[in-house]
Structures are given as structure tokens and as C-alpha cells.
Coordinates of C-alpha atoms in Angstrom, one line a residue:
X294 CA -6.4 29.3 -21.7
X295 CA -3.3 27.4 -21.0
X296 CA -2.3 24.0 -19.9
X297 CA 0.2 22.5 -17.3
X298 CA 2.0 19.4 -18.5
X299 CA 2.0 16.8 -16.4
X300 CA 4.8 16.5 -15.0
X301 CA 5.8 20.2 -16.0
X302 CA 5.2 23.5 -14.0
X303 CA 5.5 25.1 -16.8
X304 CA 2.2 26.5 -18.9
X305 CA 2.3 25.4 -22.5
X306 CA 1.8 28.4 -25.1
X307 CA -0.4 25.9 -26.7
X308 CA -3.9 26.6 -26.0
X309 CA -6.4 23.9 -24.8
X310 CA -9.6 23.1 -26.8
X311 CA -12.2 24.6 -25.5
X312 CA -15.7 22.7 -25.2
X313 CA -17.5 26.1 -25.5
X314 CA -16.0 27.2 -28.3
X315 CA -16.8 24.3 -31.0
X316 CA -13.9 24.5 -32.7
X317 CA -13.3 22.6 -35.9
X318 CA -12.0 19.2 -35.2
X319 CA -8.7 19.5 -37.2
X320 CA -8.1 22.3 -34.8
X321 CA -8.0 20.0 -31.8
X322 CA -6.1 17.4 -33.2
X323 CA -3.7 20.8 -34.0
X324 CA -4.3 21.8 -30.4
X325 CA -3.5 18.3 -28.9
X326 CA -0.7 17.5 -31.4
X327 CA 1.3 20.8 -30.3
X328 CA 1.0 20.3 -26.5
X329 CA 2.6 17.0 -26.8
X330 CA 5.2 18.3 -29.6
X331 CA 6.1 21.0 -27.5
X332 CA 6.7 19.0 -24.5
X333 CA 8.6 16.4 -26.3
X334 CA 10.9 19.0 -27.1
X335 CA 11.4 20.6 -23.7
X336 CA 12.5 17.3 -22.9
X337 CA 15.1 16.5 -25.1
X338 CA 16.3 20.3 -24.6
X339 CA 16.4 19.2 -21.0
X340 CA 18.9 16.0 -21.7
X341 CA 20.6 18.0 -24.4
X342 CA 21.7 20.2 -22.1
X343 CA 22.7 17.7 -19.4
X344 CA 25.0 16.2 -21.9
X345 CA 25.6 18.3 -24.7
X346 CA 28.8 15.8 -25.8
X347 CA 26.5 12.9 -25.9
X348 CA 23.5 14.1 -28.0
X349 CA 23.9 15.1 -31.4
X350 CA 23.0 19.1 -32.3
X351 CA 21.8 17.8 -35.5
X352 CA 19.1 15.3 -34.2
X353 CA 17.7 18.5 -31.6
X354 CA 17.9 21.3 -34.5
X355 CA 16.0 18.5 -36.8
X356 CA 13.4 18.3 -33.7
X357 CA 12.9 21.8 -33.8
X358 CA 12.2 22.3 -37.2
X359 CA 9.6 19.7 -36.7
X360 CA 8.1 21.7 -33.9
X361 CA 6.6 23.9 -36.4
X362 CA 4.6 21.1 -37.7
X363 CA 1.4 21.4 -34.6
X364 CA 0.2 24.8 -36.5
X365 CA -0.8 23.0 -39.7
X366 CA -3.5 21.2 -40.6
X367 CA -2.6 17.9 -41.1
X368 CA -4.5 14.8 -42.6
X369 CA -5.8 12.3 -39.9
X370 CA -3.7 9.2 -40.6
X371 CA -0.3 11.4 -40.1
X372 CA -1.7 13.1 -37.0
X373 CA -3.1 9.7 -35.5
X374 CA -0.1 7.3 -36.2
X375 CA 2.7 8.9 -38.1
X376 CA 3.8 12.0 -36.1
X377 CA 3.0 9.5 -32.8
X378 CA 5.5 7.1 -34.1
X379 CA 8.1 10.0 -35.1
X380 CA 7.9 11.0 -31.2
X381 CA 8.5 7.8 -29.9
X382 CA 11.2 7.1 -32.5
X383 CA 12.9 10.5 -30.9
X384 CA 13.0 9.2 -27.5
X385 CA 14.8 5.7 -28.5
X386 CA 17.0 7.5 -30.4
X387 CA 17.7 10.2 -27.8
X388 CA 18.2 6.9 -25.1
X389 CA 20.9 5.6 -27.4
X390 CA 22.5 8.6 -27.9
X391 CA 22.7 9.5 -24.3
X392 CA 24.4 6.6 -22.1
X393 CA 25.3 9.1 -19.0
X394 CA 21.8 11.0 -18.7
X395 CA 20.0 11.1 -15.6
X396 CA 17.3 8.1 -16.2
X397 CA 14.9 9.9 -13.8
X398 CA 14.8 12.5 -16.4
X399 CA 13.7 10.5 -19.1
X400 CA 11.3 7.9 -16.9
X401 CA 9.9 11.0 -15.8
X402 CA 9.5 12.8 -19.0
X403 CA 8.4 9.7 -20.9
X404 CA 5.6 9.6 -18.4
X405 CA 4.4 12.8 -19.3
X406 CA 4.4 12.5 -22.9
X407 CA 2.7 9.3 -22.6
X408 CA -0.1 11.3 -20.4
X409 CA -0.1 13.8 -23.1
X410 CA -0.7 10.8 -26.4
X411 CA -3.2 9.3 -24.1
X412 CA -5.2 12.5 -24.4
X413 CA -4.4 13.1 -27.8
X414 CA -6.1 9.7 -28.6
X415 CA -9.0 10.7 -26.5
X416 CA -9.7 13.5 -28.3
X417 CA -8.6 12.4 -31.9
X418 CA -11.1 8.9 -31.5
X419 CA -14.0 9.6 -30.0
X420 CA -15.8 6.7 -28.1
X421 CA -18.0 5.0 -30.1
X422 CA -20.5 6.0 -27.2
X423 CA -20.0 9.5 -28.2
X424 CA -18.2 10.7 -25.9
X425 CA -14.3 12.8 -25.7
X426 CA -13.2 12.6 -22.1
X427 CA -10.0 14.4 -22.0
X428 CA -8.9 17.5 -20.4
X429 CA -10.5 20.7 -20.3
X430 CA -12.0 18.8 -23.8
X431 CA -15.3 16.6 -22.3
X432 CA -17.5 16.7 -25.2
X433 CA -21.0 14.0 -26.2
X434 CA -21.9 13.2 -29.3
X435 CA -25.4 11.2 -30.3
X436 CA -24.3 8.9 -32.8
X437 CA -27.9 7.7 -34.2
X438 CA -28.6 4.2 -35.8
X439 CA -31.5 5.0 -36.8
X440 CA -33.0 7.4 -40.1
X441 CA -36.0 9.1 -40.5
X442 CA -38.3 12.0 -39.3
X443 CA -39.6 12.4 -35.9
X444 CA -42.4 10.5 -36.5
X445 CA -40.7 8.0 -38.3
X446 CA -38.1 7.6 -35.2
X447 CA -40.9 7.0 -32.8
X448 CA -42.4 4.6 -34.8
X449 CA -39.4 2.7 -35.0
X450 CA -39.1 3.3 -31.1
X451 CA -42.8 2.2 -30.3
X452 CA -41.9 -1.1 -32.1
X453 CA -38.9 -1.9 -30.0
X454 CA -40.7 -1.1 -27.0
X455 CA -44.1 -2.9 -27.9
X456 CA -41.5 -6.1 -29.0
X457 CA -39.4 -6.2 -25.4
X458 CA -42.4 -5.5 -23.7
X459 CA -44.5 -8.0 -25.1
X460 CA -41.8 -11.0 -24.2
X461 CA -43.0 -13.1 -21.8
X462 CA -40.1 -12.7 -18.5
X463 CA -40.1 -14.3 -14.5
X464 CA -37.3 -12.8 -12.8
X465 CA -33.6 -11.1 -12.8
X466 CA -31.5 -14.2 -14.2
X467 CA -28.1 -12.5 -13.3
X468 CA -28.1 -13.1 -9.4
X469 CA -29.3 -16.2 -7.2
X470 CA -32.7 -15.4 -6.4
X471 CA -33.2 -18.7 -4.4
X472 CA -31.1 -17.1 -2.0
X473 CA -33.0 -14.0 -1.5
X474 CA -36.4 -15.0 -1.2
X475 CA -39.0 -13.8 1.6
X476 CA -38.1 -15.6 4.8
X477 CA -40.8 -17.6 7.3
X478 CA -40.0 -14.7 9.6
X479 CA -39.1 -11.4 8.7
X480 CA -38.3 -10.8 12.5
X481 CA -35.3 -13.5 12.0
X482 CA -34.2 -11.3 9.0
X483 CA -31.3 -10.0 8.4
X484 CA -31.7 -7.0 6.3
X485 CA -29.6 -4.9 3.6
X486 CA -28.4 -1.5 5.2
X487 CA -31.9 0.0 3.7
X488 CA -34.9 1.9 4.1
X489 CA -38.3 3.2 1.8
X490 CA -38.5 7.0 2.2
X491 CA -41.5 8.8 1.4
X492 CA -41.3 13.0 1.3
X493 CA -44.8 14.0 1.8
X494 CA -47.0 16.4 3.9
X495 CA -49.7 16.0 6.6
X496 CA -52.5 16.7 4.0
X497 CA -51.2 13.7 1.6
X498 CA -52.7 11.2 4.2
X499 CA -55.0 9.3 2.2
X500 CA -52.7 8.8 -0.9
X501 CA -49.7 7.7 0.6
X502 CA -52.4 5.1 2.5
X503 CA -53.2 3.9 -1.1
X504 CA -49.6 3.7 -2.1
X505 CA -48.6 1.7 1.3
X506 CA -51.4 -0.9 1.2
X507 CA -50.2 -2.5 -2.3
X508 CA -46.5 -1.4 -1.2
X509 CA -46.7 -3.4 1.8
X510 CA -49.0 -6.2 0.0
X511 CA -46.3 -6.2 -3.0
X512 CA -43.3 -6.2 -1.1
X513 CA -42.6 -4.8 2.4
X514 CA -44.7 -6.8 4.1
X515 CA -42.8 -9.7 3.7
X516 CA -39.1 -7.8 4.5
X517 CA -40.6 -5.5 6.8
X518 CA -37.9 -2.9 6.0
X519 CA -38.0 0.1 7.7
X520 CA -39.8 3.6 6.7
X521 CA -38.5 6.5 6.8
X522 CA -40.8 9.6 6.3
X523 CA -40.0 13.4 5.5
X524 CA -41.7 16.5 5.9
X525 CA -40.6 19.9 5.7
X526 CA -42.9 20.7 9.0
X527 CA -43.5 18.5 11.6
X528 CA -45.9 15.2 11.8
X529 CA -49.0 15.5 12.9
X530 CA -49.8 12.8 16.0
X531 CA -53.1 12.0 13.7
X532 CA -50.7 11.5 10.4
X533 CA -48.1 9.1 12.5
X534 CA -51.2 6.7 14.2
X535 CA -52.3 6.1 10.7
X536 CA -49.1 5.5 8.8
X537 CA -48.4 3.3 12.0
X538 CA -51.4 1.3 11.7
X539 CA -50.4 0.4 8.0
X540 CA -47.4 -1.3 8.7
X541 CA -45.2 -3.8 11.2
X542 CA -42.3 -2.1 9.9
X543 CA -40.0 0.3 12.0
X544 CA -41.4 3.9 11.4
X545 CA -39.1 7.1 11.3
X546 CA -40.8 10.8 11.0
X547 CA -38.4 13.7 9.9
X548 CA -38.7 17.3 10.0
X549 CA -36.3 18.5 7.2
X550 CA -34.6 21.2 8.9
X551 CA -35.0 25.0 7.7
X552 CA -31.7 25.2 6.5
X553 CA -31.6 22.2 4.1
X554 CA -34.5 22.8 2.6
X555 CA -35.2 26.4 2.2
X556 CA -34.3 28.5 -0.4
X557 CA -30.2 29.2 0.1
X558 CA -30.1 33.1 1.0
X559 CA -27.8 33.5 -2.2
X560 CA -30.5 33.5 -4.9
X561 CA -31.5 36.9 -6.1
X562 CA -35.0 37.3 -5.8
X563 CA -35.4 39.8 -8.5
X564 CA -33.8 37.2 -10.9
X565 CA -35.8 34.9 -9.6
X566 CA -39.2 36.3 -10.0
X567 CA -38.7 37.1 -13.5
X568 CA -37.4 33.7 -14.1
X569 CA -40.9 32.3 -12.6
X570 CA -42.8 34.5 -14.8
X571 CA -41.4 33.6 -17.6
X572 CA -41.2 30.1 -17.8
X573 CA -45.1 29.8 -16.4
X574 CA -45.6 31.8 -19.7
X575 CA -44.3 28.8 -21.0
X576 CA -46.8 26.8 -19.3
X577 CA -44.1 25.2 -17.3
X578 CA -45.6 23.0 -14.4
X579 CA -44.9 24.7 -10.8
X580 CA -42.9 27.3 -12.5
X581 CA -44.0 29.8 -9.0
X582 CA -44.2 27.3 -6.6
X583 CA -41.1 28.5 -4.4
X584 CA -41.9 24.6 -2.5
X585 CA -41.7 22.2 -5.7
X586 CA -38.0 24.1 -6.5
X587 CA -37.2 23.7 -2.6
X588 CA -38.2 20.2 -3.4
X589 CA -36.0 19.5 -6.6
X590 CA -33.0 21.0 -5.4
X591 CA -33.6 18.8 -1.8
X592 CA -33.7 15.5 -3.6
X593 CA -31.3 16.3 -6.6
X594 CA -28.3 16.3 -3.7
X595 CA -28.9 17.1 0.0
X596 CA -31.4 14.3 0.9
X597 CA -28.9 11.2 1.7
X598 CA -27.1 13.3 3.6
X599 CA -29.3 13.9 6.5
X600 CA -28.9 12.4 9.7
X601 CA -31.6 10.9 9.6
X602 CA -30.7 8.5 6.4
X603 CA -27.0 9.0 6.9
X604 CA -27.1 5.5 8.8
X605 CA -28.6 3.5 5.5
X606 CA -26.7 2.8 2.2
X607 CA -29.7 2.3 0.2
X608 CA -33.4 3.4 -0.2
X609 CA -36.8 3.0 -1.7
X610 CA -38.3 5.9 -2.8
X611 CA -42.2 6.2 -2.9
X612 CA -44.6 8.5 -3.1
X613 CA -48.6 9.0 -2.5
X614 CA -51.0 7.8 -5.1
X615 CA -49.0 5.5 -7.0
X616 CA -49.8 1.6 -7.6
X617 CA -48.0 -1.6 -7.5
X618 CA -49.2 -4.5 -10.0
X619 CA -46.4 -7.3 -9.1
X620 CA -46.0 -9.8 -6.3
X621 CA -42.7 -9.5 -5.7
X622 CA -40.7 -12.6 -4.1
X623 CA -37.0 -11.3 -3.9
X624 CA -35.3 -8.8 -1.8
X625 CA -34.6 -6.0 -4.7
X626 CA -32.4 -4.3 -1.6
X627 CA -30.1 -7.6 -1.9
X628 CA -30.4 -7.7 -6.0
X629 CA -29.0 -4.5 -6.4
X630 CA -25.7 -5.4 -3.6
X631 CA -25.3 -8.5 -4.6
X632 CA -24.8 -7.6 -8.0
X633 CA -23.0 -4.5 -7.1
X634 CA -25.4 -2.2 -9.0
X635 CA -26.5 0.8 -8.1
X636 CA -29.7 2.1 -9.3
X637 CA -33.1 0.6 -10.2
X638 CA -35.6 2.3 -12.4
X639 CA -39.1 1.3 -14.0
X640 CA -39.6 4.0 -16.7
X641 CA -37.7 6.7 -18.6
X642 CA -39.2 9.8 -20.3
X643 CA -38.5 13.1 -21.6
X644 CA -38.9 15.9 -19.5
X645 CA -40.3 19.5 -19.8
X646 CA -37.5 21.2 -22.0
X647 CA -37.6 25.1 -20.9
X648 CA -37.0 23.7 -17.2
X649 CA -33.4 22.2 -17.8
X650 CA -32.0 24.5 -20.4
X651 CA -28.6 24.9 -19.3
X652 CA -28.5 21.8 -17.0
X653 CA -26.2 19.6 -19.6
X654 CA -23.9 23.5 -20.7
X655 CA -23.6 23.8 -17.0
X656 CA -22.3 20.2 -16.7
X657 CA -19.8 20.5 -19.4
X658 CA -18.4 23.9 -18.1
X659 CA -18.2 21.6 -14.5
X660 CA -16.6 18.6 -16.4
X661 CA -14.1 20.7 -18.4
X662 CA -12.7 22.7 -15.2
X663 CA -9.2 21.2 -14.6
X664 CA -9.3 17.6 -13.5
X665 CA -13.1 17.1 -13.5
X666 CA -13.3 15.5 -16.8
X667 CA -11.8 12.1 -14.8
X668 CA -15.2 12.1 -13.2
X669 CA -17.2 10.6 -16.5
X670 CA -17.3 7.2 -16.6
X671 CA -15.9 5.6 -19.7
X672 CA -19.2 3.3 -19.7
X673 CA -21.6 5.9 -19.8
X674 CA -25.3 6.3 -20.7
X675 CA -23.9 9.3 -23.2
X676 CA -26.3 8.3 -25.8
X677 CA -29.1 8.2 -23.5
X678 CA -28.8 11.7 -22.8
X679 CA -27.7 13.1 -26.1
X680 CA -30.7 11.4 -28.0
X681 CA -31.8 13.7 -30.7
X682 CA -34.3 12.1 -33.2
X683 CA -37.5 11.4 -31.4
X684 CA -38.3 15.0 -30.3
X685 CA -35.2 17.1 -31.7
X686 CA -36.4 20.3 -30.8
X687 CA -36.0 19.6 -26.6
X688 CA -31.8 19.2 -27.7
X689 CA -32.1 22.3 -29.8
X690 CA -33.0 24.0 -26.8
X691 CA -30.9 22.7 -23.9
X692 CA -27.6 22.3 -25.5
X693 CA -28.0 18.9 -27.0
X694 CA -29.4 17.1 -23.6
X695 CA -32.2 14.9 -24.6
X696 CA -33.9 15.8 -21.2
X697 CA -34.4 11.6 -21.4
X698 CA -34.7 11.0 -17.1
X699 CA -35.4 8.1 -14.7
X700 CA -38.9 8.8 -13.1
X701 CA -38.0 9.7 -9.4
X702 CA -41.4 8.5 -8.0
X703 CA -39.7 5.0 -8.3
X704 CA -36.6 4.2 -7.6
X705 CA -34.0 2.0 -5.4
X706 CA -30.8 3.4 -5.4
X707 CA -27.6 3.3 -3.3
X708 CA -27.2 6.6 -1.7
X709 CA -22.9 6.7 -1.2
X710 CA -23.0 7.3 -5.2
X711 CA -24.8 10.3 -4.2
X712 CA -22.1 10.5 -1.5
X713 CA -19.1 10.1 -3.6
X714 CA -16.4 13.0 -4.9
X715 CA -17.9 13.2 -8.2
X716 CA -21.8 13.4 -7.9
X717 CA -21.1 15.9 -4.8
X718 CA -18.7 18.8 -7.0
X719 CA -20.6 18.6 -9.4
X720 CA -23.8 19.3 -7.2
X721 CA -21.7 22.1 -5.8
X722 CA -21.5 23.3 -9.0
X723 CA -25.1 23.1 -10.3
X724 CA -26.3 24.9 -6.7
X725 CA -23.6 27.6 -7.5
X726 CA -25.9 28.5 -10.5
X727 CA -28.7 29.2 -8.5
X728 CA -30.8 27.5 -11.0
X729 CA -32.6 25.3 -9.3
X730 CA -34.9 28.6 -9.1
X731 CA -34.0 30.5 -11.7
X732 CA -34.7 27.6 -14.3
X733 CA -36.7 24.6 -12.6
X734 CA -34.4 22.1 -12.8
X735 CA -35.7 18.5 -11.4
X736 CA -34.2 16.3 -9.1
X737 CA -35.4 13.4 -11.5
X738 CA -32.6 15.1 -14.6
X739 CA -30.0 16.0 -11.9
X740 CA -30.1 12.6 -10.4
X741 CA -30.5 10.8 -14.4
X742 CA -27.7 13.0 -15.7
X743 CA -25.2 12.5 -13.0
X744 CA -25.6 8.8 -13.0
X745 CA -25.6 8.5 -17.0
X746 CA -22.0 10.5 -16.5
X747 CA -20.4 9.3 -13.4
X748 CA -21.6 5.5 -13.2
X749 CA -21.4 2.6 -15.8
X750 CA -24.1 1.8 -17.4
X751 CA -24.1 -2.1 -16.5
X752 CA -24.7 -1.3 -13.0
X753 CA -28.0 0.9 -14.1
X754 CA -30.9 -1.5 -13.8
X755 CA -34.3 -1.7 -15.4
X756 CA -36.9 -3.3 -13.0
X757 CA -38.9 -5.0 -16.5
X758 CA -40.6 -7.4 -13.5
X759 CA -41.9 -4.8 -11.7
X760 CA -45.3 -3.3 -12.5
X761 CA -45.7 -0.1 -11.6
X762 CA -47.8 3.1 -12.4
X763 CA -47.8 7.4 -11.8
X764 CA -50.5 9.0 -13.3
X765 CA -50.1 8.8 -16.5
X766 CA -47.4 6.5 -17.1
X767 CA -47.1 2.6 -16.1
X768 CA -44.5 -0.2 -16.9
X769 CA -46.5 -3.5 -17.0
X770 CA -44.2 -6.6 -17.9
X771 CA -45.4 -9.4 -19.3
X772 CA -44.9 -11.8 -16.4
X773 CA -47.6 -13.9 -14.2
X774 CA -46.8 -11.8 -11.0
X775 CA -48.3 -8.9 -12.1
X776 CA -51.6 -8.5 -12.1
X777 CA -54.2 -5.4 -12.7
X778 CA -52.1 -3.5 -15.8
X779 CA -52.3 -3.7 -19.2
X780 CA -49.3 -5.6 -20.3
X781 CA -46.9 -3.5 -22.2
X782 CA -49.0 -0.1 -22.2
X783 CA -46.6 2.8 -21.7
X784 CA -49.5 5.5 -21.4
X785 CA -53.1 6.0 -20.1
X786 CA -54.6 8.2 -23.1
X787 CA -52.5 6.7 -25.7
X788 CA -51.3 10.6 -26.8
X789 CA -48.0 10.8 -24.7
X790 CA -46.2 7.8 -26.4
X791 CA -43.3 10.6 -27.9
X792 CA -42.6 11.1 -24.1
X793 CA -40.9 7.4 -23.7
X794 CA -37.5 7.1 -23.6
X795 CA -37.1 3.7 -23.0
X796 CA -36.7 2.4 -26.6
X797 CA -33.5 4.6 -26.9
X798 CA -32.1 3.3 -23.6
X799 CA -32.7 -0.1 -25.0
X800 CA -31.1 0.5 -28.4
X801 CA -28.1 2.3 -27.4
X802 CA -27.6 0.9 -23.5
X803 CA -28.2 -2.3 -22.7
X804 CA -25.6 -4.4 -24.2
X805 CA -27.0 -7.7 -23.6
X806 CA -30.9 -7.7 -22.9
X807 CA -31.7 -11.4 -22.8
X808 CA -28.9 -11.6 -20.1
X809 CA -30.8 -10.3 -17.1
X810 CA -35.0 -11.3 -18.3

């Protein structure tokens, strides 16, 4: 592999590091250090020879010899801040010495060589979120504050959880909720761009009529936002009537057409079939059900694009036989524009790991393809998804993701991130695979693990006010608007509590948690 300069047509000899090839990190501070070295030299052979009378042969034969410096291994400090200085030093020096050179050569050329320290610091100093974002070099790292075994770790975990979830809390403190409360009538409303969207079948009747009588008694009926509702085959006249009769809200039924959400004609069915079989040896939930991948790979990047829901920025997402414990007396749909964020969650877990093996390798080969690593987000949820203590087998088996994933059946979400440049190539990508079918990769870890990469953190919002449960799992604050939960109880049975990620996303990403409840 080789790399252009900026600013330079010309490949560099140097190689790149590699993110699949976990070299040794004096290697890429070698690797780094040389691309820069080299290029600082093409430029002052450049001026040299645009005024040879002007630059002395002794300061460019002394530069050479110092080219042979990027193949050693060199301590830290010199590599970090001596040989930096010693380049910079050069190009005063080579300013001085020069009085009649073209100055677009050097602005130019200093540009570049800034470029190329900028991304030698990137990938000598790692974030102390664990993450080196430089190019063709995108690499996470879970940087742990915490010691112990497994079941140490969740013990620590279940004690932060059972803490934050025990404080008594009211309401989002970071926006003016005055202004957003219910209005006398919701006719007179004037509404974010939004809608709740429900995917579900003719046959689901009677659960989604459990999930819309608290939904509406919770919320919509005081917003009256409108529904949207998708099926993969048309609404029955019987299914419409009774969703109808639920609601004053506007009502929209969708047919998903064929060829968004069948299976793309690409996949190898041989592959596929053995991949099936193999992973429901593994006793992995809907491993041969051809509908739940069609399903997965619909949400994870093609639903906010249909027509249908091309007209709203955000959405609601329920589904049948959940419940909502909390009277909710603010428009969440306002919360989230007014303070600019863009997705709402109400619990995190870890997800089935022989179903996303590859999903987090597949995203670093994306990320470290020529200028894709400018698609991760400084402010990332990188130790989120790199989590390793609490069940470190799952990373041992899908490349160091911790599978940790918003739960899909709730959340509110503004669909142009789905829409932007960075979410979208990299969905390209991740349908190039085929795996939504030959693994059985959720829509719930695609959607988690492109918003813990490509968003900042700060604009990822817990719901702690909003009680809500799916079967087994429920978040039920501590706050007098919910009613019907046990407060603070993660799981039904009491034997799932290792599948809660939410202690890590409180530990390593949210900076400030007294600042919002």
C-alpha cells in the first residue's frame, strides 16, 4: 500500500499502517515519521532546485542524511517532539535562506507537511477515548477504569446502575420544558416535522392495540402526531378500522415495496444456506427466517428513505406488545430539535455475539479506505462499543466490538443522520458484504454502531424519565410520572443482568450526568 501526500501526486515509497495488520506501534510512529520526512525533503529539493545560488548544498545534503532516520526505531519523546521541531526548524531556515523562491511553493508545501504532523499526532497520541482517526490508520482501543474478573466487573456495573437509577429525577433540565408542554388543543398545534412508525403485520393486531392504548394515553394523545404504519404486504380494511379507531391522529398505511425489502438478487443462496445452518446450531434467534434478515437489513439503512417517510425529519419507533409506565408532559419531538440532538434511547444491552462477527472488521476495512476515516466523530461512543470486561468473550469473537446496542423497539431519532454522507457509504459498504444474510446482523448494532462512530456522543440522549418495557427488559426511573414498574429493575427474572450495558455507557459516556436529570 502507498500513500498520496497531500498536496503531492506523487505515491510515497513509505507504506501506510495498516489497521489489519496490527503492527507494533513503534512501527507506525516509523511509518508516519517517514511519510512526513520524505515529503519534507521533496520540498526543499523542490526550492533547491529553483534557486540553487540561494540554498546552501550543505543544509540539503545534511537533510538527506537525516532522511535515513524514519527506518529506525526511535524512542517516543524524539519521535513526538524532537524530530517535529527539527522539521519545522528546516523550513525557517530554508525561508531565510531563500529570499527569491516562489512563496506558493512553500505556503503550499508547508500545508502539506502540516497535514502530514497532524496525522502523525493522530496516530502517535491516541484519544483518551481510545480512538486513532487518521488515514488508512482508524483503530479503537477500550481503555478500562475498572479491575477485576467478569463477575467482579458486573458487580461494580450493577452498583452504578442500581445508584443512578435509584436517584429520585422530574424532567430533562437542559432545554425549556415550559415551552413545550401539551397544548389546550392539539388541533392548534404546531408540530415538529415528525411521525411514530410501527413495522408490523396484519396478524400483530391485538399487540400493537396494547402498545397504542398506553402510547396514546402516555403521550400521543395529547400531540396527536401522526402514524405512520409499515407492512411488507398490504393492509387489511379490518387491520386499518381498528388501528383507526385507537387514535385522532392522522394515519398512514405502507406497503414496503418488493424491491426494498426483499432479499437483493446478489446474495448467494448456497452461502447463505449454510450460513443459516450454522449459526441456528448456535442457537442463534431467527437464524432461517429469510423475513427477520429482510427486516434487519430494511431498518439498519433503507427505511427513512421511502417515500412515504421521506417528508418527516424525525420518528418514533414502536412496536406491538410493549408498555409505557410514564405520563409524559413534553413534546420529546421538540427536546431532541431544540437541543439539536439526535437520538433518544431507554436501554442498552449486549447483543447475540455469533450474529455480528465481522460487523465492527467490516467497519474498520470501510473507515480505513482512503478518506473515510474523516467520517468518525472525534466525540465518539468508542468506549461504548469496545467494552471488554463484563462479558469478554463476545469481543474475542467479533473483533473487539462489545456488541453493546440501543434497543430498537424504542427509539426517537432524526432520520437525515441516517441520510447523511457518512451513515449512507458505510451502509453501502456493509450491504456489499451480503451479511446481513450470511451473518445476522441487526438493525439495532448497525444503527448503535454507526451513531457511536459518526455522531458525538453529547447529542446521544438517554430517556432516564421515560418508563418503558420489552419483554424482558424495562427502564423504570425513579420519578412520580411513572407509574406500574418497579423502579430501577433492569430485568424480569433477575438472570439477564450481564446483558446491561448501560453502566458502561454511564462510566465512560456521559460526561456530566447531573446536567440533564
Amino acid at each position: 500500500m502507498t500513500h498520496l501526500c497531500p498536496g503531492n501526486n506523487n505515491a510515497l515509497s513509505t507504506p501506510v499502517f495498516d489497521a489489519s495488520a496490527h503492527s507494533a506501534p513503534h512501527t507506525r510512529w516509523c511509518l508516519s515519521l517517514g511519510a512526513c520526512c520524505t515529503h519534507t525533503f521533496s520540498t526543499m529539493k523542490q526550492i533547491y532546485s529553483h534557486s540553487p545560488n540561494h540554498f546552501p548544498s550543505s543544509l540539503y545534503k545534511r537533510f538527506s542524511a537525516m532522511i535515513l532516520l524514519r527506518s529506525f526505531r526511535l524512542p517516543k519523546l524524539v519521535v513526538k517532539l524532537i524530530l517535529p521541531f527539527v522539521l519545522a526548524l528546516l523550513l525557517v531556515v530554508t525561508v531565510f535562506y531563500t529570499t527569491d523562491v516562489d512563496t506558493l511553493i512553500i505556503d503550499t508545501k508547508y500545508m502539506s507537511i502540516v497535514s502530514l504532523l497532524d496525522s502523525t499526532k493522530a496516530t502517535l497520541r491516541p484519544s483518551k477515548s481510545g480512538a486513532i482517526i487518521a488515514p488508512q490508520n482508524v483503530q479503537l482501543t477500550f481503555n478500562p477504569m475498572k479491575k477485576g474478573s467478569p463477575k467482579e466487573i458486573l458487580a461494580q456495573n450493577q452498583k452504578v446502575y442500581d445508584a443512578v437509577l435509584a436517584q429520585k429525577i422530574h424532567e430533562p433540565k437542559d432545554f425549556d420544558i415550559e415551552s413545550i408542554r401539551p397544548p389546550k388543543d392539539p388541533l392548534d398545534y404546531v408540530r415538529e416535522n415528525a411521525t411514530i412508525i410501527a413495522l408490523v403485520r396484519n396478524n400483530e393486531i391485538a399487540g400493537i392495540k396494547r402498545t397504542l392504548r398506553q402510547f396514546e394515553q402516555s403521550f400521543n394523545a395529547k400531540f396527536q402526531y401522526p402514524y405512520t404504519f409499515l407492512n411488507d404486504e398490504p393492509f387489511t380494511d379490518t387491520f386499518k378500522e381498528k388501528i383507526r379507531s385507537f387514535t385522532q391522529a392522522e394515519v398512514e398505511f405502507v406497503h414496503i415495496p418488493a424491491e426494498i425489502w426483499n432479499k437483493p438478487a446478489s446474495i448467494d443462496r448456497q452461502r447463505e444456506r449454510e450460513a443459516m445452518e450454522q449459526l441456528a446450531k448456535e442457537d442463534v434467534a431467527y437464524a432461517q427466517k429469510e423475513s427477520y434478515h429482510n427486516m434487519c437489513r430494511f431498518y439498519s439503512g433503507n427505511f427513512q428513505d421511502l417515500p412515504a417517510l421521506q417528508k418527516y425529519k424525525y420518528y418514533w419507533r414502536i412496536e406491538p406488545n410493549v408498555r409505557f409506565y410514564t405520563n409524559l408532559n413534553y413534546d420529546v419531538f421538540k427536546y431532541l430539535a431544540g437541543t439539536k440532538k439526535l437520538y433518544g434511547f431507554t436501554i442498552n444491552l449486549y447483543d447475540i455475539r455469533q450474529s455480528v462477527r465481522t460487523l465492527l472488521p467490516e467497519t474498520l476495512l470501510f473507515l480505513n479506505k482512503g478518506e473515510n476515516y474523516k467520517y468518525v466523530n472525534k466525540n465518539g461512543a468508542f468506549q461504548w462499543i469496545t467494552e471488554n470486561q463484563q462479558n469478554p468473550k463476545i469481543a474475542e469473537e467479533t473483533g473487539g466490538y462489545s456488541t453493546c446496542h440501543f434497543w430498537l423497539n424504542f427509539e426517537i431519532a432524526d432520520m437525515d443522520f441516517y441520510r447523511g454522507e457518512a451513515y449512507s457509504n458505510w451502509f453501502k459498504h456493509l450491504e456489499s458484504t451480503g451479511k446481513f444474510y450470511y451473518e445476522r446482523w441487526g438493525d439495532a448494532p448497525v444503527h448503535s454502531l454507526g451513531l457511536a462512530l459518526f455522531a458525538d456522543k453529547l447529542k446521544l440522549h438517554w430517556f432516564r424519565d421515560i418508563g418503558y418495557y420489552h419483554m424482558p427488559y424495562t427502564n423504570c426511573p425513579n420519578n412520580d410520572n411513572t407509574k406500574g414498574c418497579n423502579k430501577g429493575k433492569f430485568d424480569d427474572s433477575g438472570h439477564n443482568l450481564d446483558q446491561n450495558c448501560m453502566a458502561t455507557w454511564i462510566d465512560y459516556e456521559m460526561e456530566n450526568l447531573g446536567a440533564i436529570y
